[in-house]
CSV table of C-alpha atoms in Angstrom, one decimal:
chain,number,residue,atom,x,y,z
A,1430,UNK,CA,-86.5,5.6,-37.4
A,1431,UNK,CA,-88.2,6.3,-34.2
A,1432,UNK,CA,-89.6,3.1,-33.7
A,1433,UNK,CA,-86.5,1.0,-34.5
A,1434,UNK,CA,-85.0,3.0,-31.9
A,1435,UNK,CA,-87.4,2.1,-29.0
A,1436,UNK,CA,-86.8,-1.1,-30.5
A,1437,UNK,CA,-83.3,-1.2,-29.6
A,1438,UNK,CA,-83.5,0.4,-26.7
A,1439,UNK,CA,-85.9,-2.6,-25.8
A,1440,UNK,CA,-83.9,-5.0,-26.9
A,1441,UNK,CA,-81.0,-3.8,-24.3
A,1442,UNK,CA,-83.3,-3.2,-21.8
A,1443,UNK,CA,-84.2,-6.9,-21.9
A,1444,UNK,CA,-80.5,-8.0,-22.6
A,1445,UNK,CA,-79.1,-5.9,-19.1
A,1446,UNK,CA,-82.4,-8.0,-17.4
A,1447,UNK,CA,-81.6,-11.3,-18.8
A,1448,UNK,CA,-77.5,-11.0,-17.5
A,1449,UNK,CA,-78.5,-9.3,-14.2
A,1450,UNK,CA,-81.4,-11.8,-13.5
A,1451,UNK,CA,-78.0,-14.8,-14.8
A,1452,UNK,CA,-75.3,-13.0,-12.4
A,1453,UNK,CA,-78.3,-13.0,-9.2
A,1454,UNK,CA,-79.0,-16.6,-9.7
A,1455,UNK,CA,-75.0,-17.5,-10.1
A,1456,UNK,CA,-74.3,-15.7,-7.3
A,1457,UNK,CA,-77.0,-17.0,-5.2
A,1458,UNK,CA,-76.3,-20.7,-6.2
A,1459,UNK,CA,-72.4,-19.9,-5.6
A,1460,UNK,CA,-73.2,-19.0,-2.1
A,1461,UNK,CA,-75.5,-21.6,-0.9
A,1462,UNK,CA,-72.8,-23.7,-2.4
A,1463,UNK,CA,-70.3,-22.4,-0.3
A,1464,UNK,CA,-67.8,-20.9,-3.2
A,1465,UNK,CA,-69.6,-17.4,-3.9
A,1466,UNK,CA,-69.1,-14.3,-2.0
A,1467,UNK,CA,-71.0,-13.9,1.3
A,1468,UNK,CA,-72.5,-9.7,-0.1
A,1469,UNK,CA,-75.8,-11.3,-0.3
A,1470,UNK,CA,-76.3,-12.3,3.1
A,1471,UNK,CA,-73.8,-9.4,4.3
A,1472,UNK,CA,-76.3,-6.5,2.9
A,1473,UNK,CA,-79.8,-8.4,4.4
A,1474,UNK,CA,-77.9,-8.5,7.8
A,1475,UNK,CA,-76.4,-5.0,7.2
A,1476,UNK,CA,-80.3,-3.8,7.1
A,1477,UNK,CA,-80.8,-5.5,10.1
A,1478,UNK,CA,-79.1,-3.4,11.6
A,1479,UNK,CA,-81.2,0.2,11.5
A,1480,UNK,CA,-84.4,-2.3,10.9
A,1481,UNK,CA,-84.4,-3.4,14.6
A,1482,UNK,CA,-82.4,-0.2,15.9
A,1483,UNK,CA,-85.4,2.1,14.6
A,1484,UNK,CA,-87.9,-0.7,15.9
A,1485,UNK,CA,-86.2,-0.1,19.1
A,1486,UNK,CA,-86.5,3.6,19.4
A,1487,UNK,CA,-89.9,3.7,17.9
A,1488,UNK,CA,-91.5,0.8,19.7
A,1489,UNK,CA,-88.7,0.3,22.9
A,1490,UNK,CA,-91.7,-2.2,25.1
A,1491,UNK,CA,-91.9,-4.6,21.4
A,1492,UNK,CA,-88.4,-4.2,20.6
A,1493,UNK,CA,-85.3,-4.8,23.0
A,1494,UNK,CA,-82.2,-3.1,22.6
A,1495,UNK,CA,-80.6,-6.4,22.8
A,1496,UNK,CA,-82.3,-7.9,19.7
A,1497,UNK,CA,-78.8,-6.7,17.8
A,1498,UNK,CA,-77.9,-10.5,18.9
A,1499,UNK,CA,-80.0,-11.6,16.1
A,1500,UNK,CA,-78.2,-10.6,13.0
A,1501,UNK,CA,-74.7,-10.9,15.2
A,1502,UNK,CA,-75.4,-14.2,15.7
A,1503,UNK,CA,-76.6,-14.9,12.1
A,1504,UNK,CA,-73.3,-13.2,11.0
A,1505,UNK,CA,-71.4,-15.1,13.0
A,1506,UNK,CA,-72.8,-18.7,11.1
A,1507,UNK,CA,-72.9,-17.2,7.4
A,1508,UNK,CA,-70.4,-14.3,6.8
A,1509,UNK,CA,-66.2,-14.5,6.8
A,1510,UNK,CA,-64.4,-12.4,9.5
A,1511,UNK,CA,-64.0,-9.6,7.6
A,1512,UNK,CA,-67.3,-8.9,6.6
A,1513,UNK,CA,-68.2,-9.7,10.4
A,1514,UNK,CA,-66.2,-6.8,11.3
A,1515,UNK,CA,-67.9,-4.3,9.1
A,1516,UNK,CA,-71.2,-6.2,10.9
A,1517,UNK,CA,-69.7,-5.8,14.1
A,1518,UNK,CA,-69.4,-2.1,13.7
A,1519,UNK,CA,-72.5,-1.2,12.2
A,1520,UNK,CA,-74.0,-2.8,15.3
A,1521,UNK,CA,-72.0,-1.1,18.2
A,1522,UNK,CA,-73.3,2.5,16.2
A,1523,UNK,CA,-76.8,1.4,16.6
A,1524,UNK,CA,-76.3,0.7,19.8
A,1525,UNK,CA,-74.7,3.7,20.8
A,1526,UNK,CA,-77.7,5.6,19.0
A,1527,UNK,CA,-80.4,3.9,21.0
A,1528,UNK,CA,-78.6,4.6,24.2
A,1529,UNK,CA,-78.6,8.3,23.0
A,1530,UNK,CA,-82.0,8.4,21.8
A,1531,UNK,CA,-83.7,6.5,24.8
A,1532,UNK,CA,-81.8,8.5,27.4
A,1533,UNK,CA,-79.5,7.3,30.5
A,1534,UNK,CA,-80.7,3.7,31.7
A,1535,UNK,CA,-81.8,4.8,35.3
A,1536,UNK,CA,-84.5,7.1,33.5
A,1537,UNK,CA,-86.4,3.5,32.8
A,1538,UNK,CA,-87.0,0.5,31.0
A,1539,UNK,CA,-85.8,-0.9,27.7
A,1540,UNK,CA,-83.4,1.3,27.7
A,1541,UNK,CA,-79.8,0.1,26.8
A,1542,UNK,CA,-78.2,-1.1,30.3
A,1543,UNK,CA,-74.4,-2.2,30.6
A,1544,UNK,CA,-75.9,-5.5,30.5
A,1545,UNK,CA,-77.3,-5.5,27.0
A,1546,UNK,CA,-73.9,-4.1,26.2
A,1547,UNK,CA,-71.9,-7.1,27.7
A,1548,UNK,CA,-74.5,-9.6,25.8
A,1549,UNK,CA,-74.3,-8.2,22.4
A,1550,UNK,CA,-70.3,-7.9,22.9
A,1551,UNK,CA,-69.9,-11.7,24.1
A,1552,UNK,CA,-72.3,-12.9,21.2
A,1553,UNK,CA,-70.1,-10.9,19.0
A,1554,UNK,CA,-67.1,-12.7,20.2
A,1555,UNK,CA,-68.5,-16.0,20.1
A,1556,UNK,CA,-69.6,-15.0,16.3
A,1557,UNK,CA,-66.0,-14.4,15.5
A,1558,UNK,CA,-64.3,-17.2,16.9
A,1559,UNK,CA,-67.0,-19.5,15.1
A,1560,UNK,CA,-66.1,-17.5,11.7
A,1561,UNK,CA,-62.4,-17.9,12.5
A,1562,UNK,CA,-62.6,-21.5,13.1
A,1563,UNK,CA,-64.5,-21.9,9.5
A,1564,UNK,CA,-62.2,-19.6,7.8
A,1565,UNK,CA,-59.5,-21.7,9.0
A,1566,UNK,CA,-61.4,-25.0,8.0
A,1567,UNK,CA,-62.5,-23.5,4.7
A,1568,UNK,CA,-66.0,-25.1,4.8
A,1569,UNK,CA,-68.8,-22.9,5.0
A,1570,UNK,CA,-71.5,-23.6,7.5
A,1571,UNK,CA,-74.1,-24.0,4.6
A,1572,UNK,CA,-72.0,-26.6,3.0
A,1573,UNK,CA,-70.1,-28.4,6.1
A,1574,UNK,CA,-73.5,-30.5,6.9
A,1575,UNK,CA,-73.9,-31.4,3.2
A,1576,UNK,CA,-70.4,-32.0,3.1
A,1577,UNK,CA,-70.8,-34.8,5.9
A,1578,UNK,CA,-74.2,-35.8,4.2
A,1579,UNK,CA,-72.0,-36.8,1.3
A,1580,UNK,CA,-69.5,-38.9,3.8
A,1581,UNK,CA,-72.0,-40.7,4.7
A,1582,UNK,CA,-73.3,-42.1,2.2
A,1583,UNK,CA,-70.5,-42.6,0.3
A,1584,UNK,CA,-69.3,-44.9,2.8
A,1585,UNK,CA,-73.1,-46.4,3.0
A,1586,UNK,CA,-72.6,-47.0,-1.1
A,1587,UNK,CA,-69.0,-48.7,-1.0
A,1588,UNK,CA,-70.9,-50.8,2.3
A,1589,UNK,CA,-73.6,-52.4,0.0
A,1590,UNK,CA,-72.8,-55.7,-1.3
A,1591,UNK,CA,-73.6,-57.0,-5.0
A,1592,UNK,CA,-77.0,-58.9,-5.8
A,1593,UNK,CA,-76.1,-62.4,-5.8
A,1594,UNK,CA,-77.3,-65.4,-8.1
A,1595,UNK,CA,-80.1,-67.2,-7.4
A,1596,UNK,CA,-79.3,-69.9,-4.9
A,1597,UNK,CA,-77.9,-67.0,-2.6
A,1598,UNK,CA,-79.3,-64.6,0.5
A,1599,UNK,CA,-77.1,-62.0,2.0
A,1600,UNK,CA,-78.1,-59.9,4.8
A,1601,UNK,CA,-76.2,-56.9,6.2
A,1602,UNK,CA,-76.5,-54.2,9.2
A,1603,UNK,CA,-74.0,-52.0,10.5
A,1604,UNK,CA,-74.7,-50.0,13.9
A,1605,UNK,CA,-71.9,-46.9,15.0
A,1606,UNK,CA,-71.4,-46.2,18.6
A,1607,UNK,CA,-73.5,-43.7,20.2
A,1608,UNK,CA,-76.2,-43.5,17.4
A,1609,UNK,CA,-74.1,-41.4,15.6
A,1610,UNK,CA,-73.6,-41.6,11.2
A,1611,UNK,CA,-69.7,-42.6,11.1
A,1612,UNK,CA,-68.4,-46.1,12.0
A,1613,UNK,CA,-65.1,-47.5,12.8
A,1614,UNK,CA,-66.6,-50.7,11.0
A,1615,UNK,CA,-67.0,-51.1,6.8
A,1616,UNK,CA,-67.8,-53.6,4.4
A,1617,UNK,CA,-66.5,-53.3,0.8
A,1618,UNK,CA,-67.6,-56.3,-1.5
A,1619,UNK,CA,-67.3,-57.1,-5.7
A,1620,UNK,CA,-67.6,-59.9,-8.2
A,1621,UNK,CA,-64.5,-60.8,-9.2
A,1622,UNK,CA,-63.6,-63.4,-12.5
A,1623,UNK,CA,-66.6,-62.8,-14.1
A,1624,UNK,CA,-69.0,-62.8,-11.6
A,1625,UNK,CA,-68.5,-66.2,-10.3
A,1626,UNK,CA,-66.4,-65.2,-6.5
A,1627,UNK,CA,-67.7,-63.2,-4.5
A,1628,UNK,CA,-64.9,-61.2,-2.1
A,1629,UNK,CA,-65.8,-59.2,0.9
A,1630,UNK,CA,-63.9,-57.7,3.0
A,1631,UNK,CA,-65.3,-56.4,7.0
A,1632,UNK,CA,-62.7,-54.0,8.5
A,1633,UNK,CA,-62.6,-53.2,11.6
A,1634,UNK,CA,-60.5,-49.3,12.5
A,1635,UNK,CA,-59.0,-48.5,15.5
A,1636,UNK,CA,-61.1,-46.3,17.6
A,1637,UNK,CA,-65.4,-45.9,17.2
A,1638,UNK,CA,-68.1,-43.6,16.1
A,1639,UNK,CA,-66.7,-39.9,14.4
A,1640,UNK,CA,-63.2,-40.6,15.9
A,1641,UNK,CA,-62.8,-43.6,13.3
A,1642,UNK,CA,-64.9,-42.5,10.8
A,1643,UNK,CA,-62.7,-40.2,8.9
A,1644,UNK,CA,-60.1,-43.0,9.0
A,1645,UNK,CA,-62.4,-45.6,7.7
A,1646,UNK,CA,-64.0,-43.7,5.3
A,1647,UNK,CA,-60.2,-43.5,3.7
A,1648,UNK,CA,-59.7,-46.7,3.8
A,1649,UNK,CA,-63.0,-48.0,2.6
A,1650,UNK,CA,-62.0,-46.0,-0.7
A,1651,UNK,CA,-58.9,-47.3,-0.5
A,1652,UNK,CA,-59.5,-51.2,0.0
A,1653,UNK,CA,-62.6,-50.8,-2.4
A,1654,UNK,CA,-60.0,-50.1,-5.2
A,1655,UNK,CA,-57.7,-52.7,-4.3
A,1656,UNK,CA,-60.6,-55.3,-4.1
A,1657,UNK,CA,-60.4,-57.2,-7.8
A,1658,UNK,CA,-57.4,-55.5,-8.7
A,1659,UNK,CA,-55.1,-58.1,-6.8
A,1660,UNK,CA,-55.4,-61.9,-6.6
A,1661,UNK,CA,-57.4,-62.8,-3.8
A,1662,UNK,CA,-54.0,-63.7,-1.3
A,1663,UNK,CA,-52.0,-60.4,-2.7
A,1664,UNK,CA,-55.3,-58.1,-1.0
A,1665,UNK,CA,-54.3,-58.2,2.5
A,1666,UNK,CA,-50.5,-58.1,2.3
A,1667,UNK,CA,-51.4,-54.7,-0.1
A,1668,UNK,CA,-54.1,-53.3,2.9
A,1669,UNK,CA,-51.3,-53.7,5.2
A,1670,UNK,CA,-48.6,-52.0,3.6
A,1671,UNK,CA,-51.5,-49.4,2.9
A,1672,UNK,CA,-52.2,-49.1,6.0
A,1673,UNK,CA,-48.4,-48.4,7.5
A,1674,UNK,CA,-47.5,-45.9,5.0
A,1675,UNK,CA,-50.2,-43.6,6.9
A,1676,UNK,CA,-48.4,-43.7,9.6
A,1677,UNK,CA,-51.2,-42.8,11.9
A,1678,UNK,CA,-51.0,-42.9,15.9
A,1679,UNK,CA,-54.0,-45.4,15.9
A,1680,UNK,CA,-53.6,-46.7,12.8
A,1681,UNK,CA,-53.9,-50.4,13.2
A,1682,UNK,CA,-57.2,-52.6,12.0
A,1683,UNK,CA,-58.3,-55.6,12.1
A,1684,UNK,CA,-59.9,-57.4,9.0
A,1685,UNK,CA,-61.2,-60.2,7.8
A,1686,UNK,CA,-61.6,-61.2,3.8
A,1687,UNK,CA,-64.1,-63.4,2.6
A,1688,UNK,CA,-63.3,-65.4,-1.0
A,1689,UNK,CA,-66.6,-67.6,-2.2
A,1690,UNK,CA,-66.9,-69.7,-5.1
A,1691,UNK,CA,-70.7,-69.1,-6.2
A,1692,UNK,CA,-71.0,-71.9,-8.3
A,1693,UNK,CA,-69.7,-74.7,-6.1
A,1694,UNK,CA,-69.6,-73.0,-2.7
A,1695,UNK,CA,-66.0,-73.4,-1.5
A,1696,UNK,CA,-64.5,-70.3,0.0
A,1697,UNK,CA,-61.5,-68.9,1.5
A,1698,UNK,CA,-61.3,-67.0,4.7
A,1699,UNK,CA,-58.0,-64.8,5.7
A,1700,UNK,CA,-57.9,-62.7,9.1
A,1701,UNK,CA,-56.0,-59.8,9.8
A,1702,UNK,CA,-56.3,-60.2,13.7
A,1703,UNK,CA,-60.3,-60.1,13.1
A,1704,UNK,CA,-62.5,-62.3,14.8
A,1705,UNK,CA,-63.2,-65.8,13.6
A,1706,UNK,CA,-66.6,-66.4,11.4
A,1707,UNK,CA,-68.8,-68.7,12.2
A,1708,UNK,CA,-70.1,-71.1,10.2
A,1709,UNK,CA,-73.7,-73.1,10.3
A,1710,UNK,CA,-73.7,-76.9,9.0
A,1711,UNK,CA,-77.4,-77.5,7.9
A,1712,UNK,CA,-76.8,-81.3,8.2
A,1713,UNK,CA,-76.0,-81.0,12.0
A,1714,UNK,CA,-77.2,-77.8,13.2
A,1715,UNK,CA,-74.0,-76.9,14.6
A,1716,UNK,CA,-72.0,-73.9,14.3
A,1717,UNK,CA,-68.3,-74.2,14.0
A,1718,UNK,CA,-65.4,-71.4,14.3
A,1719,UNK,CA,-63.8,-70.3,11.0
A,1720,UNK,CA,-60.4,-68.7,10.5
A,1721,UNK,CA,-57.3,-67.7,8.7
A,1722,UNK,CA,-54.4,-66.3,11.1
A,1723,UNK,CA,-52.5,-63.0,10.6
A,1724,UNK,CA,-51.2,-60.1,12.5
A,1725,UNK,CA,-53.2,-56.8,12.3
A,1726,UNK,CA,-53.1,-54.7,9.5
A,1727,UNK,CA,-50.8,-51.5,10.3
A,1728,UNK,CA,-48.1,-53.1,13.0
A,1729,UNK,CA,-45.5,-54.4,10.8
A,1730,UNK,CA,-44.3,-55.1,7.2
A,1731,UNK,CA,-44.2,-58.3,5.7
A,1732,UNK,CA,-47.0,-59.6,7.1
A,1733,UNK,CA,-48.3,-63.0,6.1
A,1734,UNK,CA,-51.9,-64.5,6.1
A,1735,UNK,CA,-52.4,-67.5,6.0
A,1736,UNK,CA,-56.0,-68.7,4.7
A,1737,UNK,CA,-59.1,-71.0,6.1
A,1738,UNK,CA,-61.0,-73.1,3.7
A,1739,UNK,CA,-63.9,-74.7,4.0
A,1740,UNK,CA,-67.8,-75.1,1.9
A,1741,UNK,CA,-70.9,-73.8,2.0
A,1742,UNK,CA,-73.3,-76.8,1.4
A,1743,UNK,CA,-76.9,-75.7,0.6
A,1744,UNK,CA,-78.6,-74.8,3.8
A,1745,UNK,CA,-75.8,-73.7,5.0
A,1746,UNK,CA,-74.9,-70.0,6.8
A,1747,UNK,CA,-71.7,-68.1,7.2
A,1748,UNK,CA,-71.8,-65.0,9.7
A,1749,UNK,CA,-68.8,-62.2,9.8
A,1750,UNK,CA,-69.5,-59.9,12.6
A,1751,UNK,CA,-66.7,-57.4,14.8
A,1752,UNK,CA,-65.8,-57.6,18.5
A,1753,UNK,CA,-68.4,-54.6,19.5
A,1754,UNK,CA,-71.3,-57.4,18.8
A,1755,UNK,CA,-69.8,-60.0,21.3
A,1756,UNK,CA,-67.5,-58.6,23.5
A,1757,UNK,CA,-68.3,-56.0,26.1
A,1758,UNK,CA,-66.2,-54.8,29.9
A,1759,UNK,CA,-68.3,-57.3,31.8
A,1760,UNK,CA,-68.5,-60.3,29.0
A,1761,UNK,CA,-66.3,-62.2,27.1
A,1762,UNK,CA,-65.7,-62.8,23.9
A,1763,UNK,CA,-66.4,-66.8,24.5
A,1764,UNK,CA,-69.8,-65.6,26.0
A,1765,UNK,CA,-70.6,-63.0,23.6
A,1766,UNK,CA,-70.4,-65.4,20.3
A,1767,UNK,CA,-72.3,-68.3,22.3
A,1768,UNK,CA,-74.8,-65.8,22.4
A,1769,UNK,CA,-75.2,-64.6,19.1
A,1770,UNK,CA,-75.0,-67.9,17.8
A,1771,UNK,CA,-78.1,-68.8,19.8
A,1772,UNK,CA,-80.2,-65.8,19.1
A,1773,UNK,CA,-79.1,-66.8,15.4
A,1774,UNK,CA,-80.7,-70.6,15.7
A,1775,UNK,CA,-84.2,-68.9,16.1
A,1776,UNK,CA,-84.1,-67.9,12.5
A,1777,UNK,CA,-82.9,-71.5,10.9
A,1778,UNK,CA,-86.7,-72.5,10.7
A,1779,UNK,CA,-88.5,-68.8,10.1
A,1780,UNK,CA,-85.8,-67.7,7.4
A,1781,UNK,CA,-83.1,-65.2,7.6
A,1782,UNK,CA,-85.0,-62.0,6.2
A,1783,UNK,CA,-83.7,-59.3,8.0
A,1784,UNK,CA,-81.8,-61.6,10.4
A,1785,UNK,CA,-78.8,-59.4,10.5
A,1786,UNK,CA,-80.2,-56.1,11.8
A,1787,UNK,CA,-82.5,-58.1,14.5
A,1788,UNK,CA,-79.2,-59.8,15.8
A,1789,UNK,CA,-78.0,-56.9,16.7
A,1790,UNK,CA,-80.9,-55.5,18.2
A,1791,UNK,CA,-80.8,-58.8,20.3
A,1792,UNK,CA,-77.5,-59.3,21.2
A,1793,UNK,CA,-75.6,-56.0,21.4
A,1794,UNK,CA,-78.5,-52.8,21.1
A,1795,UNK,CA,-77.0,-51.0,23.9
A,1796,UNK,CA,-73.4,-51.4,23.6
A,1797,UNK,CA,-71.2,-47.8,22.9
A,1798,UNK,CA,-69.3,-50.0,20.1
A,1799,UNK,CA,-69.1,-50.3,16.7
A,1800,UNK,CA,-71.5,-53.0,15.8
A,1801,UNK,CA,-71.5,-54.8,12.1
A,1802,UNK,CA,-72.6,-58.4,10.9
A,1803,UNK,CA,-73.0,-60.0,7.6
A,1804,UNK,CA,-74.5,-62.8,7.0
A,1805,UNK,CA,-74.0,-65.3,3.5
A,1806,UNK,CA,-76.9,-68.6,3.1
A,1807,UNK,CA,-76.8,-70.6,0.4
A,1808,UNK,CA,-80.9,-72.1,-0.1
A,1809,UNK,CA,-81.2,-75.6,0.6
């Protein structure tokens, strides 16, 4: 009987370990997630608190009075207002014992001046506006950066275009302004009718760099579900009504939508206001201006677009770039694509591996634009 008690007994024991050891690790995961409570790194900061206040009085040369900043500052980056508060006031009683234990500050050093007092109460402040401003957001520190992470590349995966038959070589590079992760500029690209066209489309938002981003990351999901689902002449006019029903202060774009025939090479072009595309003629070497006309997408509704059709022979290249790779304050756009089209001749005889991304290092590396260029060959 005995035994198949401490059995039991065991048997709970382990049970209550297993749950507490489940609830830690859910809670833990929960926080780092951003959705859990913040008691976890509330109670490590909370012990802090008498941690450095005790360092202080024991060891005042090692520890300073105004190390409080630390876990205010922490606080201010991982816990909500509230639990700041209760942060902020176990602080202000540490400091008020080390002043009391150390004795007046004219009596010596590391003691706790008016200084340190004004320090630790503007870092506190700071702290709380921060936690206000994420409280009023609703992303947690810990998640916001992963939450851009996430952006990102979403708008890098919707940017990649489709492997192509054999017979075919695409190249793509997209640069933001500034250096920075978000562009104003997007590519979104499918098969379509069983694999045989080949529709991009290269958008150009309003705006550059973070300022655009959020808007173009919209649309990218937006045009990316209308790509395939409409005939090829129904996309634009469908962008466009998109695009007004925003109603955004800057919300026009500019865009240009590429429809090409794999198997024999014809393709359409229609243009939203975007710049022309140029194509390369293997036969003579010669690159010639390509495009549809059409207002920009967002100014008014009812738009019309109408297309430019040509073929790509083999040798041929067609190249779809924005304005922030040719035009610049002090050059035109004339000057800009006459240069870009003769960086571009030095790869008809080497190949165009990696073309696209050199072309921009070439012709445009320093410009504080949005920068994109896409580039289709068909093999002679």
């Amino acid at each position: 009987m005995a035994g198949a008690r401490v059995e039991s007994l065991m048997a709970r024991m382990r049970m209550l370990s297993h749950r507490s050891r489940t609830a830690l690790r859910k809670s833990a995961v929960d926080y780092f997630r951003g959705d859990g409570s913040d008691w976890l790194a509330f109670g490590g900061l909370l012990l802090t608190v008498p941690a450095i206040a005790c360092g202080t009085m024991m060891l005042p040369v090692w520890f300073s009075p105004s190390a409080l900043v630390l876990p205010i500052v922490a606080g201010g980056l991982l816990l909500r207002p509230a639990s700041l508060l209760a942060l902020y006031a176990a602080s202000a009683t540490a400091l008020i014992v080390e002043a009391l234990v150390l004795g007046p500050y004219t009596q010596g050093p590391a003691r706790v001046t008016p200084g340190t007092v004004l320090v630790v109460a503007a870092c506190g402040f700071f702290g709380l506006v921060i936690a206000q401003f994420r409280s009023r957001v609703g992303v947690p520190w810990r998640r916001g950066g992963t939450m851009l992470f996430d952006l990102r590349e979403r708008i890098r995966v919707q940017s990649k275009l489709p492997a192509l038959p054999r017979g075919w070589h695409r190249e793509m590079a997209l640069r933001p302004a500034g250096g920075q992760s978000f562009s104003g500029d997007f590519v979104v690209a499918a098969r379509t009718n069983g694999g045989r066209t080949l529709e991009i489309v290269l958008t150009d938002v309003s705006g550059k760099g973070m300022e655009a981003g959020s808007r173009a990351l919209l649309l990218s999901g937006a045009f990316g579900g209308l790509l395939g689902a409409l005939p090829a002449h129904g996309f634009l006019p469908a962008a466009n009504g998109y695009l007004l029903r925003q109603d955004w202060d800057e919300g026009f774009a500019t865009s240009i939508h590429l429809v090409l025939d794999l198997e024999t090479g014809d393709y359409e072009l229609l243009s939203a206001g975007h710049l022309p595309a140029l194509q390369l003629s293997a036969g003579t070497g010669r690159w010639q201006e390509k495009s549809g006309e059409g207002p920009l997408l967002g100014v008014y509704d009812g738009a019309e677009f109408t297309p430019a059709r040509g073929n790509l022979r083999p040798g041929d290249v067609l190249m779809l770039f924005t304005d922030g790779l040719v035009e610049t304050s002090d050059r035109e756009i004339s000057e800009g694509i006459d240069r870009l089209t003769g960086e571009a001749d030095r790869y008809v005889a080497s190949g165009w591996d990696g073309a696209a991304w050199h072309l921009i290092e070439k012709v445009a590396k320093d410009v504080n634009d949005d920068r994109a260029l896409l580039l289709i060959r068909r093999s002679a």
